[in-house]
Amino acid sequence: MASTAYWDVNAAKSIVLIGMMGAGKSSVGRCLQRRTGLVRLDTDEIVAAEFEMPIAQIFGKHGEEKFRDAETEVLRKLAPDRPAVIVTGGGIVLRRENVDLLKQLGTVVWLIADKATLFERAARRDHRPLLQTENPRDVFSQLFRERETLYAAAADIRIETSRITHDEVAETILNKLEEFSSLRQ
Ligand code: S3P
């Protein structure tokens, strides 16, 4: 297993991934899980399991607000007994309560990329309900504008992902966490 990062797996805090659709949170979460051996908890996966249907169907059947309520409820109940890799949906920062809960859970890592890269990645797959519109590019641009300051306010660490692989992002995160935790000691 490739691992050149020295972040201490026994450190007390979880790694929380935030960022826009297309930032690579799920894939990077899997890389981090493989590299660290930590459990991976994905809020979208937990909500989908609770509703027993994919996210797009939850939006279609119950509406976005019900999804957001479920998302917050998952965070309230999420208290891993060990540090974990926590993967979130792109809209998690919309509620102040969510951000407070994420900050309690661990070190919040914002995966950044330029808008064109994010949109290109996000639009590659058709499971994202917010992009099922006539003009997904405009909707994406608006979400990007509205959310940037929210991600920035929530983040402890930012990682630029546009030109590196998911595994390199994971490696960079572990190196930065090492720096971050030594700065805080
Ligand atoms: C959303 C992003 C999705 C999912 C839901 C809403 C958003 O997760 O939570 O479709 O509001 O940006 P990803 O960021 O993993 O696509």
Tab-separated table of C-alpha atoms in Angstrom, residues 16 40-52 55 58 65-80 85-89 92 95 97-102 104-105:
chain	number	residue	atom	x	y	z
A	16	VAL	CA	-14.224	15.618	7.296
A	40	ARG	CA	-15.485	5.808	6.015
A	41	LEU	CA	-18.855	7.351	6.762
A	42	ASP	CA	-20.666	9.037	3.865
A	43	THR	CA	-23.657	11.199	4.808
A	44	ASP	CA	-25.283	10.726	1.359
A	45	GLU	CA	-24.943	6.953	1.662
A	46	ILE	CA	-26.433	6.986	5.168
A	47	VAL	CA	-29.392	9.156	4.130
A	48	ALA	CA	-30.018	6.980	1.052
A	49	ALA	CA	-29.904	3.851	3.214
A	50	GLU	CA	-32.368	5.347	5.682
A	51	PHE	CA	-34.843	6.218	2.913
A	52	GLU	CA	-34.006	2.979	1.101
A	55	ILE	CA	-30.667	10.610	-3.379
A	58	ILE	CA	-35.479	11.287	-2.297
A	65	GLU	CA	-36.000	20.163	2.371
A	66	LYS	CA	-36.736	16.622	3.612
A	67	PHE	CA	-33.338	15.545	2.295
A	68	ARG	CA	-31.678	18.471	4.127
A	69	ASP	CA	-33.496	17.563	7.350
A	70	ALA	CA	-32.319	13.966	7.037
A	71	GLU	CA	-28.772	15.158	6.326
A	72	THR	CA	-28.748	17.226	9.534
A	73	GLU	CA	-30.284	14.352	11.495
A	74	VAL	CA	-27.493	12.042	10.297
A	75	LEU	CA	-24.865	14.530	11.476
A	76	ARG	CA	-26.545	14.891	14.872
A	77	LYS	CA	-26.389	11.138	15.354
A	78	LEU	CA	-22.923	10.703	13.893
A	79	ALA	CA	-20.596	10.154	16.807
A	80	PRO	CA	-17.998	7.654	15.674
A	85	VAL	CA	-13.170	9.611	7.290
A	86	ILE	CA	-16.431	11.541	6.971
A	87	VAL	CA	-17.639	12.288	3.432
A	88	THR	CA	-20.407	14.867	3.027
A	89	GLY	CA	-22.781	16.030	0.289
A	92	ILE	CA	-23.904	20.237	3.828
A	95	ARG	CA	-27.004	24.976	7.428
A	97	GLU	CA	-25.897	23.756	12.537
A	98	ASN	CA	-24.306	21.278	10.122
A	99	VAL	CA	-21.074	23.256	10.042
A	100	ASP	CA	-20.943	23.374	13.855
A	101	LEU	CA	-21.491	19.607	13.993
A	102	LEU	CA	-18.803	18.958	11.361
A	104	GLN	CA	-17.020	19.059	16.403
A	105	LEU	CA	-16.495	15.833	14.478
